[in-house]
Amino acid sequence: MSARAGILAAIRANRPAGDYPLPTVPDFTPLVGDDLVAEFGERLKRMGGRVAEPGSADVFAGVRERLDAAKVVASAVPELAGNRDLQSVRSPQEVEDVDVAVVRAVFGIAETGSVLFTQDELIVNAVAYLAQHLVVLLDPADILPNVQAAYRRPEFARSAYAVLHTGPSATADIEGVLIHGAQGVRSLTVLLVPR
Amino acid sequence: MSVEDLNPRARDGVIHPEVRAPHDESERAQDGGRLQHAEAASKPIRAPQTREKQPRGAKVRGDRPIDQAEAAERFLAAPLHQAAHDERLWDLRKKRDASAHGIPEWEELREIASAIKAHTLTHLDHYLEQFEAAAKANGVHVHWATDGADHNRIVLEILRSHGARTLVKSKSMLTEECGFRHHMAANGIEIIETDLGERIQQLDDEEPSHIVAPAVHKTRMDVAEVFAKTLGTDPDNDDAHYLAESQRETTRPYILKADAGMTGCNFAIAETGTVVTCTNEGNADLSGNVPPLQIHSIGIEKIIPKVEHLGVFIRLLSRSALGSPITQYTSHFRGPRKGTEMHMVLVDNGRSARLGLEEFWTSLKCIRCGACMNTCPVYRRSGGLSYGATYSGPIGLIIDPTFNKRKYSTLPFSSTMNGSCTNVCPVKINIHEQIFAWRKVLVEEHQIPALKQGMMKAAGAVLSRPAAYRAAIGAADSALKVLPRFAVYNPLNTWGKKREMPDAPRQTFHAWYKQNRMKDTGR
Ligand code: SF4
């Protein structure tokens, strides 16, 4: 018998007695107030992320210093050129030296301060982890109230890769001391920029 | 009952004043406020600078029953480690409470999560087939492994067929279960753990001591010592930032060079064939997105039916584990990147058999959050390695015996039966009732020779009516007032000594040990 057949047969033979219907998940009232932008920002900051206001003349004013200090900027958004073309990257290792990556989020979640990316926004998935810093453009109109609303979105069923980022890479594995940039990005900054 | 009963001083927020840190090194928020997301402590905790040798885990001798109490006693004999460990885990427990209380529907979420798991587990054949079909349609290679050896063989074959020699991986309890690292090392495959805690443990040649925080039993001095020996860091520099940065710098070249990457799986969605991982470091995303070959190891009990159900579990998992509303990264791997291969290995390793254990099958609902460990007074005072098993703490007590009844026959006795584990479990597993049920089974099957048959009967009379037991505990606010004292103290005085327990039995550890615990159990 194949392992597959054996496992399925054992599961059928050992099925616990009783009737266990699949519960319906009720609509939960969002835990956040009506000002989703403020709620999102506040929660993102608690998760170690930053929020920067776009300048009137320069959308990237809030992260200009960081961009100017960077040697390699990989941009996946039309709003910024950058100097590393993600479209022409052949293997993920090539983005290893990126200082700042700029990407657009599909949506944000106010309940947690999270943003969602799929392979389409990232172009090279690894850039969101190998870069030293991540700058995220988020349309304020794209902020959902809660996690439940997020999982009703179609991206999860159709993307090869979808990921919620909530602040930067973090660890506290040594005596509970919080450290950003464990393996992935050292910082994550969200710029509220309409599409 | 609350653990405060066993920890009177915990009410002041501090159990061990000696581990208060002189200053705070944790990251700050944009507004300058102290951050405490991920597994960060809510206040600075620091083991005193005095060097104290790290206590090691239980002695494992083949199938011989693990002597958890012996290892626990050695942990207690290292007071600095014990205090830092206790304080840190109790802090996580408090962060969990604060987070849970912030959600009005918390109890409803637990009910729903538990019911989704019960439904899925009782229709597991159907959902596994659905998952397999969806994954295949996504272009994923799906494999089935009967046990750990099977899993290791399958992965080795995948690696060999690609000529792969190095593999980077993120934390996975399943691969620990399978003895994956050791098996691969013996076959010439280099495995690099990418989670900081797990990497510390790998470099120290120790198993993870906690399912969420693998190196939580180590102080910064221990880590500095391990890194100095293995990574060549400055042995006198025990700054946590320096140590973490050293690991980042030394691990990254492996990530970039690795022939293959592997992750475990927190949830597998049947409807879409998706593997979901939850990490704070982003290392599962590096393991899955950088190397040209990608493997996901999945315990068959991780299946949930639909994407909408994931929302329920995501809201519970990190809040229960760390008190954080979500992990920094929640990753959904569904199909291969262009030009690369993606493999998923569905692993049974005893799970289908566990499904047939009437009293114990609901332990398969576990989402490995670690909340039951953080709240357990025995665990906090004896350290995860004292259990000598892949799974420690309350959840370990009820699943370890399914792997090896003889070897883990004594573990279900390492509990105070205070029921705190059951109260915090996000999927409502009746953990302490199962702990007691295991005691009965092990006695009946003579894994515990003639162990206090009378004692089992007396405690059984109370525990056989779970609702009455819980009500009684609730009213009396203490298991001590409801259960015969041996059921609470057996063998609590190991962990309870040095605690201000009003009714602690006046017995030395050794006297208690001789009297209450069969050292030669099962021999
Ligand atoms: S048994 Fe419950 S509390 Fe313990 S790790 Fe599993 S899910 Fe968490």
XYZ file of C-alpha atoms and ligand atoms in Angstrom:
726
model
C 0.000 0.000 0.000
C 1.320 3.467 -0.791
C 1.964 5.861 2.087
C -0.939 7.942 0.803
C -3.373 5.025 0.796
C -2.140 3.869 4.195
C -2.549 7.264 5.821
C -6.020 7.821 4.370
C -7.109 4.311 5.391
C -5.858 4.852 8.942
C -7.681 8.180 9.142
C -10.921 6.532 8.005
C -10.512 3.619 10.409
C -9.770 5.944 13.319
C -12.382 8.612 12.678
C -13.651 9.829 16.064
C -17.316 9.117 16.728
C -19.711 12.036 16.806
C -21.002 14.770 14.586
C -18.808 17.835 14.218
C -20.323 20.323 11.766
C -18.243 23.142 10.349
C -19.233 26.285 12.279
C -20.188 29.449 10.458
C -17.905 32.310 11.340
C -20.061 35.295 12.328
C -19.313 38.845 11.206
C -17.298 40.335 14.025
C -17.581 44.026 14.746
C -14.241 45.618 13.882
C -12.207 46.521 16.956
C -11.168 49.773 15.364
C -12.898 53.139 15.091
C -13.975 54.815 11.876
C -10.708 56.619 11.250
C -8.992 53.641 9.646
C -5.931 55.631 8.641
C -5.246 56.727 12.208
C -5.983 53.265 13.625
C -3.734 51.630 11.049
C -0.877 54.013 11.750
C -1.123 53.661 15.484
C -1.052 49.875 15.362
C 1.729 49.736 12.813
C 3.871 51.901 15.077
C 3.268 49.534 17.980
C 4.546 46.716 15.785
C 7.757 48.607 15.134
C 6.775 50.105 11.774
C 6.930 53.772 10.812
C 4.433 55.998 9.091
C 5.552 58.975 7.012
C 3.372 61.673 5.524
C 3.971 62.281 1.837
C 5.263 65.799 1.180
C 3.228 68.098 -1.080
C 6.085 68.582 -3.510
C 7.832 65.276 -2.937
C 5.846 62.120 -2.246
C 8.973 60.580 -0.734
C 9.826 63.522 1.536
C 9.376 61.372 4.662
C 12.006 58.874 3.533
C 14.152 61.169 1.396
C 17.069 61.025 3.784
C 17.049 57.252 3.716
C 16.800 57.139 -0.063
C 19.607 59.670 -0.473
C 21.890 57.673 1.804
C 21.209 54.448 -0.083
C 23.600 53.145 -2.699
C 21.186 50.659 -4.209
C 17.477 51.440 -4.439
C 15.175 48.857 -5.977
C 11.796 50.286 -6.863
C 8.752 48.266 -7.811
C 6.575 51.382 -8.115
C 6.192 53.859 -10.982
C 6.441 56.788 -8.524
C 10.197 56.216 -8.081
C 12.896 55.194 -10.543
C 15.541 53.661 -8.282
C 18.791 52.308 -9.682
C 18.173 48.559 -9.670
C 15.710 47.254 -12.219
C 13.709 44.467 -10.598
C 12.181 43.394 -13.912
C 15.542 42.316 -15.220
C 16.572 40.354 -12.123
C 17.196 36.702 -13.028
C 17.773 35.196 -9.604
C 16.812 36.404 -6.113
C 20.461 36.482 -4.984
C 20.990 39.493 -7.241
C 19.009 41.756 -4.893
C 21.244 40.892 -1.958
C 22.912 44.332 -1.979
C 19.733 46.406 -2.065
C 19.701 49.097 0.616
C 16.129 50.287 0.172
C 13.278 48.529 -1.626
C 10.117 50.449 -2.495
C 6.894 48.526 -3.118
C 3.167 49.179 -3.165
C 0.842 47.302 -0.831
C -2.359 45.706 -2.128
C -4.125 46.741 1.075
C -3.573 47.489 4.741
C -5.330 46.135 7.855
C -6.229 48.614 10.593
C -6.672 45.929 13.306
C -3.025 44.901 13.108
C -1.147 47.537 11.101
C -0.354 44.959 8.405
C 0.153 45.411 4.665
C -0.289 42.749 1.986
C 1.989 42.035 -0.967
C 1.777 39.352 -3.619
C 4.412 38.286 -6.139
C 2.976 40.902 -8.523
C 3.772 43.879 -6.277
C 7.168 42.551 -5.210
C 8.343 41.487 -8.701
C 11.194 39.666 -6.902
C 9.749 38.206 -3.686
C 13.122 38.087 -1.948
C 13.684 41.836 -2.211
C 11.220 42.400 0.627
C 13.569 40.432 2.927
C 17.068 40.847 1.539
C 16.843 44.650 1.351
C 18.055 46.499 4.447
C 14.999 48.779 4.534
C 11.522 48.585 3.080
C 9.403 51.563 2.005
C 5.755 50.776 1.338
C 3.258 52.890 -0.570
C -0.289 52.427 0.666
C -3.420 54.100 -0.620
C -5.418 55.252 2.431
C -8.527 54.054 0.593
C -7.083 50.523 0.637
C -7.151 50.103 4.417
C -9.491 47.342 5.596
C -10.858 47.360 9.137
C -9.838 43.881 10.284
C -8.200 40.530 9.623
C -11.558 38.966 8.860
C -12.176 41.443 6.044
C -8.674 40.804 4.719
C -9.286 37.086 4.360
C -12.347 37.786 2.241
C -10.136 39.324 -0.421
C -9.496 37.266 -3.569
C -5.676 37.634 -3.525
C -5.189 34.674 -1.201
C -6.885 32.207 -3.525
C -5.113 33.327 -6.664
C -1.585 34.404 -5.729
C 1.353 32.022 -5.849
C 2.745 34.017 -2.926
C 0.950 36.451 -0.643
C 2.381 37.884 2.541
C 1.263 40.152 5.327
C 4.066 42.320 6.697
C 3.454 43.920 10.077
C 6.424 46.126 10.850
C 10.013 45.038 10.203
C 11.756 41.721 10.810
C 12.040 41.261 14.578
C 13.428 38.915 17.178
C 13.625 38.818 20.948
C 15.163 35.371 21.225
C 17.926 36.647 23.509
C 16.520 37.514 26.934
C 13.457 39.160 25.412
C 15.434 42.130 24.085
C 13.599 43.362 21.006
C 15.809 43.698 17.949
C 14.725 44.821 14.493
C 16.358 43.326 11.433
C 16.666 39.742 12.656
C 17.086 38.279 9.165
C 14.894 40.497 7.040
C 14.488 44.259 6.744
C 15.682 46.505 9.566
C 12.865 48.977 9.073
C 9.505 49.250 7.375
C 8.042 52.658 6.588
C 4.577 53.170 5.160
C 3.868 56.221 3.023
C 0.179 56.965 2.602
C 0.084 57.687 -1.121
C -3.081 57.281 -3.208
C -2.710 55.076 -6.247
C -7.603 28.814 39.414
C -4.913 31.233 38.549
C -1.229 30.647 38.784
C -1.063 33.611 41.143
C -1.977 31.142 43.842
C 1.321 29.460 43.310
C 3.122 32.738 42.743
C 1.922 35.219 45.325
C 4.378 37.906 44.266
C 3.323 37.731 40.645
C 0.521 40.083 41.624
C 3.024 42.910 41.852
C 4.089 42.198 38.290
C 7.470 40.880 39.308
C 8.224 37.363 40.429
C 11.988 37.657 40.604
C 13.258 41.156 41.426
C 16.820 39.924 40.939
C 16.374 39.759 37.162
C 15.349 43.385 36.759
C 17.600 44.899 34.116
C 19.580 48.037 34.926
C 18.698 49.578 31.575
C 16.518 48.926 28.577
C 17.958 47.860 25.226
C 14.733 47.068 23.372
C 13.793 48.900 20.194
C 11.804 52.148 20.362
C 8.760 53.139 18.362
C 8.620 56.115 16.026
C 7.238 58.201 18.889
C 10.021 57.030 21.208
C 7.821 54.690 23.219
C 9.099 51.298 24.290
C 8.112 48.545 21.850
C 7.065 45.096 22.959
C 5.820 43.349 19.841
C 7.041 39.947 18.645
C 8.366 37.863 21.557
C 9.785 40.917 23.317
C 9.491 41.152 27.094
C 7.123 43.857 28.348
C 9.866 45.085 30.667
C 13.627 44.638 30.640
C 14.600 41.289 32.135
C 18.219 40.455 32.521
C 19.945 37.588 34.241
C 22.524 38.954 36.712
C 26.038 39.167 35.334
C 27.365 36.481 37.685
C 28.369 33.537 35.558
C 26.249 30.480 36.159
C 26.681 27.362 34.083
C 23.679 26.621 31.930
C 21.737 23.654 33.308
C 21.356 20.950 30.686
C 18.295 18.884 29.893
C 17.058 15.450 30.901
C 19.361 12.488 30.429
C 18.027 10.483 27.519
C 18.955 6.813 27.618
C 17.248 4.940 24.818
C 13.742 3.926 25.783
C 14.292 4.285 29.519
C 11.675 6.520 31.133
C 12.726 10.170 31.211
C 13.448 11.432 34.704
C 11.984 14.904 34.349
C 12.160 15.623 38.066
C 15.898 14.965 38.131
C 16.521 17.433 35.300
C 14.103 19.898 36.896
C 16.058 19.741 40.093
C 19.248 20.669 38.251
C 17.425 23.585 36.631
C 16.267 24.782 40.027
C 19.833 24.496 41.255
C 20.745 27.224 38.750
C 18.751 30.040 40.353
C 19.750 32.785 37.899
C 18.633 30.761 34.909
C 15.526 29.623 36.678
C 14.544 33.153 37.700
C 15.125 34.674 34.259
C 13.203 31.801 32.632
C 10.274 32.026 35.034
C 10.061 35.810 34.761
C 10.252 35.823 30.985
C 7.572 33.190 30.417
C 5.277 34.636 33.029
C 5.670 37.953 31.224
C 4.565 36.305 27.960
C 1.573 34.863 29.783
C 0.611 38.328 31.053
C 1.051 39.837 27.594
C -1.255 37.117 26.317
C -3.902 37.986 28.919
C -3.804 41.688 28.109
C -4.115 40.951 24.419
C -6.986 38.486 24.877
C -8.878 40.874 27.120
C -8.713 43.474 24.362
C -10.998 41.371 22.180
C -14.639 41.078 23.249
C -15.198 37.986 21.103
C -12.113 36.158 22.438
C -14.043 33.268 23.986
C -16.229 32.949 20.910
C -13.117 32.831 18.726
C -11.722 29.999 20.850
C -15.000 28.087 20.513
C -15.061 28.554 16.754
C -11.399 27.642 16.340
C -11.923 24.505 18.385
C -15.010 23.552 16.356
C -13.279 24.161 13.014
C -10.461 21.876 14.134
C -12.881 19.196 15.402
C -14.712 19.267 12.097
C -11.557 19.134 9.997
C -9.998 16.338 12.059
C -13.141 14.215 11.763
C -13.148 14.757 7.979
C -9.397 14.743 7.539
C -9.328 12.257 4.643
C -11.633 14.500 2.623
C -9.705 17.696 3.349
C -6.305 16.113 2.708
C -7.480 14.919 -0.684
C -8.863 18.358 -1.430
C -5.588 19.960 -0.365
C -3.570 17.575 -2.514
C -5.718 18.216 -5.586
C -5.501 21.984 -5.137
C -1.729 21.905 -4.602
C -1.197 19.737 -7.671
C -3.331 22.100 -9.726
C -1.038 24.891 -8.517
C 1.961 23.061 -9.947
C 3.232 21.727 -6.610
C 4.741 18.257 -6.136
C 2.880 16.575 -3.267
C 4.386 13.714 -1.229
C 2.973 11.591 1.586
C 5.127 10.362 4.470
C 3.954 7.704 6.915
C 6.522 8.592 9.556
C 9.601 10.665 10.270
C 11.963 8.261 8.517
C 9.731 8.369 5.461
C 9.770 12.181 5.527
C 13.543 12.297 5.743
C 13.927 9.766 2.936
C 11.563 11.712 0.654
C 13.323 15.025 1.289
C 16.741 13.424 0.762
C 15.553 12.048 -2.580
C 14.278 15.453 -3.665
C 17.589 17.047 -2.685
C 19.688 14.353 -4.383
C 17.712 14.536 -7.608
C 18.624 18.234 -7.733
C 22.205 17.727 -6.653
C 21.452 19.890 -3.608
C 23.989 19.822 -0.754
C 22.889 22.699 1.442
C 19.473 23.589 2.806
C 18.345 26.609 4.816
C 15.239 26.179 6.873
C 12.903 27.986 9.216
C 11.735 26.613 12.531
C 9.526 23.546 12.402
C 8.522 21.289 15.287
C 7.618 18.602 12.754
C 11.178 18.358 11.465
C 12.352 18.168 15.100
C 9.967 15.250 15.524
C 11.494 13.574 12.474
C 15.092 14.039 13.649
C 15.566 15.711 10.285
C 18.773 17.626 10.950
C 20.651 14.647 12.318
C 19.529 12.415 9.491
C 20.589 14.926 6.851
C 23.961 15.527 8.506
C 24.590 11.787 8.374
C 23.860 11.905 4.658
C 26.192 14.737 3.835
C 23.566 17.476 3.547
C 24.355 20.692 5.383
C 21.346 22.137 7.213
C 21.301 25.705 8.504
C 18.576 26.889 10.862
C 17.721 30.519 10.111
C 15.594 31.428 13.158
C 17.869 33.087 15.732
C 16.703 30.950 18.665
C 16.807 27.766 16.653
C 20.252 28.646 15.295
C 21.553 29.181 18.828
C 20.263 25.730 19.714
C 21.719 24.155 16.584
C 25.147 25.668 17.270
C 24.969 24.465 20.882
C 23.868 20.993 19.759
C 20.744 21.209 21.913
C 17.082 20.623 21.062
C 14.741 23.631 21.170
C 13.410 24.072 24.703
C 10.233 25.968 23.787
C 8.107 25.668 20.651
C 7.997 29.435 20.087
C 11.190 30.652 21.791
C 13.691 27.798 21.309
C 16.522 29.311 23.378
C 14.434 30.895 26.138
C 16.273 28.853 28.808
C 19.603 30.482 27.884
C 20.888 33.776 29.246
C 22.769 36.250 27.071
C 25.994 34.982 28.621
C 25.210 31.458 27.451
C 24.548 32.746 23.933
C 27.778 34.768 23.970
C 29.653 31.616 24.955
C 28.059 29.516 22.201
C 28.668 32.181 19.534
C 32.248 32.760 20.659
C 32.945 29.052 20.244
C 31.094 28.555 16.966
C 30.924 31.910 15.183
C 34.104 33.442 16.555
C 32.422 36.387 18.286
C 33.972 38.253 21.205
C 33.375 36.020 24.253
C 33.201 39.041 26.554
C 30.554 40.852 24.545
C 27.110 39.696 25.606
C 25.186 42.622 24.136
C 21.998 41.163 22.627
C 22.191 43.470 19.581
C 25.780 42.443 18.891
C 24.915 38.764 19.209
C 21.845 38.985 16.976
C 23.753 40.983 14.367
C 26.552 38.410 14.380
C 24.036 35.701 13.627
C 22.486 37.779 10.829
C 25.872 38.412 9.237
C 26.989 34.777 9.430
C 23.680 33.257 8.319
C 23.056 35.419 5.279
C 25.825 33.864 3.126
C 24.222 30.462 3.723
C 20.821 31.787 2.680
C 22.285 33.198 -0.524
C 24.242 30.048 -1.387
C 21.719 27.402 -0.323
C 20.624 24.871 -2.910
C 17.269 24.392 -1.207
C 14.993 26.042 1.329
C 12.521 24.476 3.708
C 9.740 25.712 5.968
C 7.301 24.064 8.319
C 3.617 24.884 8.209
C 1.308 26.601 10.671
C -1.846 26.144 8.616
C -2.562 24.349 5.341
C -5.666 25.507 3.490
C -7.508 22.655 1.759
C -9.512 24.900 -0.560
C -6.493 26.605 -2.107
C -3.554 24.255 -1.419
C -1.804 27.030 0.517
C 0.883 26.588 3.182
C 0.797 29.374 5.779
C 3.757 30.199 8.018
C 3.857 32.720 10.852
C 7.249 34.138 11.861
C 8.644 37.306 13.349
C 12.032 37.220 11.679
C 10.932 36.712 8.072
C 13.191 33.698 7.851
C 10.496 31.413 6.430
C 10.132 33.915 3.588
C 13.867 33.921 2.994
C 13.976 30.101 3.046
C 11.018 29.939 0.658
C 11.934 32.790 -1.680
C 15.688 32.700 -2.180
C 16.902 29.141 -2.987
C 15.891 27.594 -6.318
C 14.234 24.585 -4.669
C 11.515 24.942 -2.062
C 10.157 22.285 0.318
C 7.356 22.619 2.873
C 6.893 19.949 5.555
C 3.304 19.705 6.751
C 1.825 17.734 9.648
C -1.480 16.359 8.372
C -3.358 17.892 11.318
C -2.485 21.416 10.117
C -5.270 21.380 7.532
C -8.119 23.877 7.751
C -10.929 23.997 5.187
C -11.020 27.539 3.775
C -9.212 30.858 3.616
C -11.936 32.517 5.726
C -11.106 30.116 8.586
C -7.511 31.244 8.575
C -8.622 34.630 9.904
C -9.918 32.982 13.084
C -6.613 31.224 13.782
C -4.403 34.151 12.848
C -6.283 36.312 15.348
C -5.688 33.731 18.073
C -2.177 32.446 17.398
C 0.190 35.323 18.076
C -2.015 36.833 20.753
C -1.931 33.524 22.625
C 1.753 32.960 22.011
C 3.236 36.412 22.598
C 0.438 38.881 23.232
C 1.150 40.445 19.844
C -1.886 40.973 17.569
C -0.149 39.164 14.703
C 3.336 37.907 13.884
C 5.517 40.291 11.850
C 5.126 37.978 8.847
C 2.154 35.854 7.825
C 3.157 34.143 4.603
C 0.970 32.248 2.171
C 2.897 29.919 -0.150
C 0.681 28.526 -2.855
C 2.683 27.930 -6.005
C 6.277 27.822 -7.261
C 8.155 30.897 -8.429
C 8.942 30.966 -12.148
C 11.638 28.468 -13.006
C 11.720 26.818 -9.566
C 10.222 23.711 -7.997
C 7.956 23.566 -4.970
C 7.412 20.397 -2.958
C 5.007 19.730 -0.124
C 5.418 16.704 2.150
C 2.321 15.631 4.106
C 3.536 13.831 7.222
C 1.516 11.482 9.444
C 4.085 10.274 12.013
C 1.521 8.934 14.472
C -1.223 11.465 13.881
C -3.702 9.122 12.202
C -3.248 6.681 15.088
C -3.787 9.469 17.623
C -7.088 10.206 15.908
C -8.288 6.820 17.137
C -7.547 7.527 20.814
C -10.932 8.448 22.181
C -9.685 10.480 25.120
C -6.738 12.082 23.345
C -7.583 12.824 19.702
C -8.462 16.453 20.385
C -4.789 17.080 21.209
C -4.448 17.168 17.390
C -6.170 20.565 17.470
C -2.992 22.128 18.861
C -1.717 25.144 16.897
C 1.641 25.163 18.755
C 1.247 28.576 20.343
C 3.088 27.680 23.554
C 0.573 29.439 25.832
C 0.100 26.298 27.933
C 3.862 26.165 28.504
C 4.152 29.815 29.478
C 1.432 29.476 32.075
C 2.570 26.142 33.506
C 4.329 26.491 36.887
C 6.151 23.207 36.351
C 7.408 24.202 32.923
C 8.477 27.667 33.982
C 10.519 26.277 36.833
C 12.078 23.289 35.140
C 12.774 24.364 31.558
C 11.699 22.660 28.354
C 14.769 20.447 28.066
C 13.933 18.698 31.337
C 11.180 16.804 29.516
C 13.682 15.019 27.273
C 11.154 15.057 24.430
C 10.384 17.063 21.285
C 7.321 18.590 22.942
C 7.570 19.894 26.478
C 5.159 21.509 28.908
C 1.479 20.597 29.136
C 1.036 19.862 25.421
C 4.115 17.629 25.593
C 2.662 15.654 28.481
C -0.330 14.643 26.378
C 1.317 13.976 23.025
C 4.754 12.630 23.930
C 3.339 9.318 25.276
C 1.740 8.696 21.863
C 5.246 8.561 20.390
C 6.691 6.268 23.042
C 4.642 5.106 26.015
C 7.546 3.738 27.976
C 10.037 6.506 27.433
C 7.523 9.239 28.249
C 5.552 7.291 30.853
C 6.528 9.614 33.681
C 5.838 12.913 31.923
C 2.076 13.094 32.602
C 3.002 13.188 36.279
C 4.871 16.471 35.820
C 1.822 18.623 36.358
C 0.199 20.412 39.251
C -3.225 19.827 37.677
C -4.057 23.479 38.172
C -5.916 23.598 34.867
C -4.324 26.860 33.814
C -3.172 25.272 30.534
C -6.739 24.378 29.628
C -7.870 27.907 30.402
C -5.416 29.588 28.040
C -5.486 27.100 25.148
C -6.779 28.961 22.071
C -8.329 25.802 20.609
C -9.804 24.688 23.935
C -8.004 21.387 24.353
C -8.923 19.940 27.774
C -5.214 19.572 28.504
C -5.266 18.900 32.227
C -8.037 16.348 31.879
C -5.999 14.538 29.262
C -2.972 14.665 31.537
C -4.989 12.865 34.169
C -6.415 10.412 31.638
C -2.858 9.556 30.588
C -1.935 8.870 34.197
C -4.752 6.359 34.335
C -3.810 4.728 31.032
C -0.161 4.449 32.003
C -1.019 2.920 35.348
C -3.472 0.491 33.794
C -0.952 -0.550 31.194
C 1.643 -1.019 33.915
C 3.948 1.592 32.473
C 3.825 2.915 36.026
C 4.018 -0.204 38.210
C 1.362 -0.126 40.896
C 1.801 3.591 41.264
C -0.452 4.780 43.987
C -3.566 3.085 42.732
C -5.534 4.577 45.586
C -4.315 8.040 44.780
C -5.424 7.695 41.193
C -8.851 6.578 42.298
C -9.346 9.484 44.649
C -8.246 12.107 42.169
C -10.216 10.318 39.487
C -13.416 10.715 41.451
C -13.012 14.459 41.233
C -11.590 14.656 37.758
C -13.997 12.238 36.131
C -16.561 15.020 36.154
C -14.728 17.774 34.275
C -17.515 20.318 34.547
C -17.816 19.803 38.288
C -14.052 19.997 38.615
C -13.805 23.239 36.758
C -16.706 24.729 38.678
C -15.148 23.642 41.950
C -11.794 25.097 40.983
C -13.444 28.308 39.954
C -15.337 28.624 43.229
C -12.462 27.610 45.459
C -9.955 29.575 43.389
C -7.409 26.865 43.981
C -6.909 23.279 42.996
C -5.548 22.793 46.492
C -8.979 23.115 48.004
C -10.604 20.663 45.627
C -8.178 17.915 44.851
C -6.493 15.582 47.269
C -3.202 17.278 48.000
C -1.041 14.677 46.291
C -2.813 15.362 43.000
C -1.718 18.950 43.233
C 1.651 18.515 44.795
C 2.694 15.444 42.963
C 5.387 16.259 42.304
C 5.013 19.927 42.840
C 7.456 20.269 45.623
C 10.206 19.932 43.077
C 9.007 23.087 41.387
C 7.221 24.599 44.322
C 10.134 24.649 46.653
C 11.424 28.145 47.246
C 7.902 29.347 46.520
C 5.856 30.733 49.336
C 3.177 28.130 49.277
C 1.032 28.221 52.346
C 0.348 24.510 52.379
C 3.540 23.131 50.911
C 4.190 19.666 52.227
C 6.947 19.568 54.794
C 9.065 17.070 53.022
C 12.466 17.242 51.478
C 12.671 16.666 47.787
C 14.403 13.355 48.266
C 11.894 12.078 50.777
C 9.108 13.078 48.454
C 10.870 11.552 45.535
C 11.266 8.169 47.205
C 7.701 8.200 48.348
C 5.856 9.524 45.347
C 7.794 8.694 42.321
C 8.838 5.312 41.050
C 12.342 5.898 39.967
C 12.520 2.586 38.166
C 9.216 3.014 36.496
C 8.484 0.431 33.873
C 11.688 -1.420 34.222
S -2.098 22.825 23.547
Fe -3.216 24.744 23.221
S -2.084 26.221 24.487
Fe -0.732 24.461 24.262
S 0.561 24.913 22.472
Fe -1.216 23.757 21.726
S -2.698 25.314 21.113
Fe -1.213 26.340 22.422
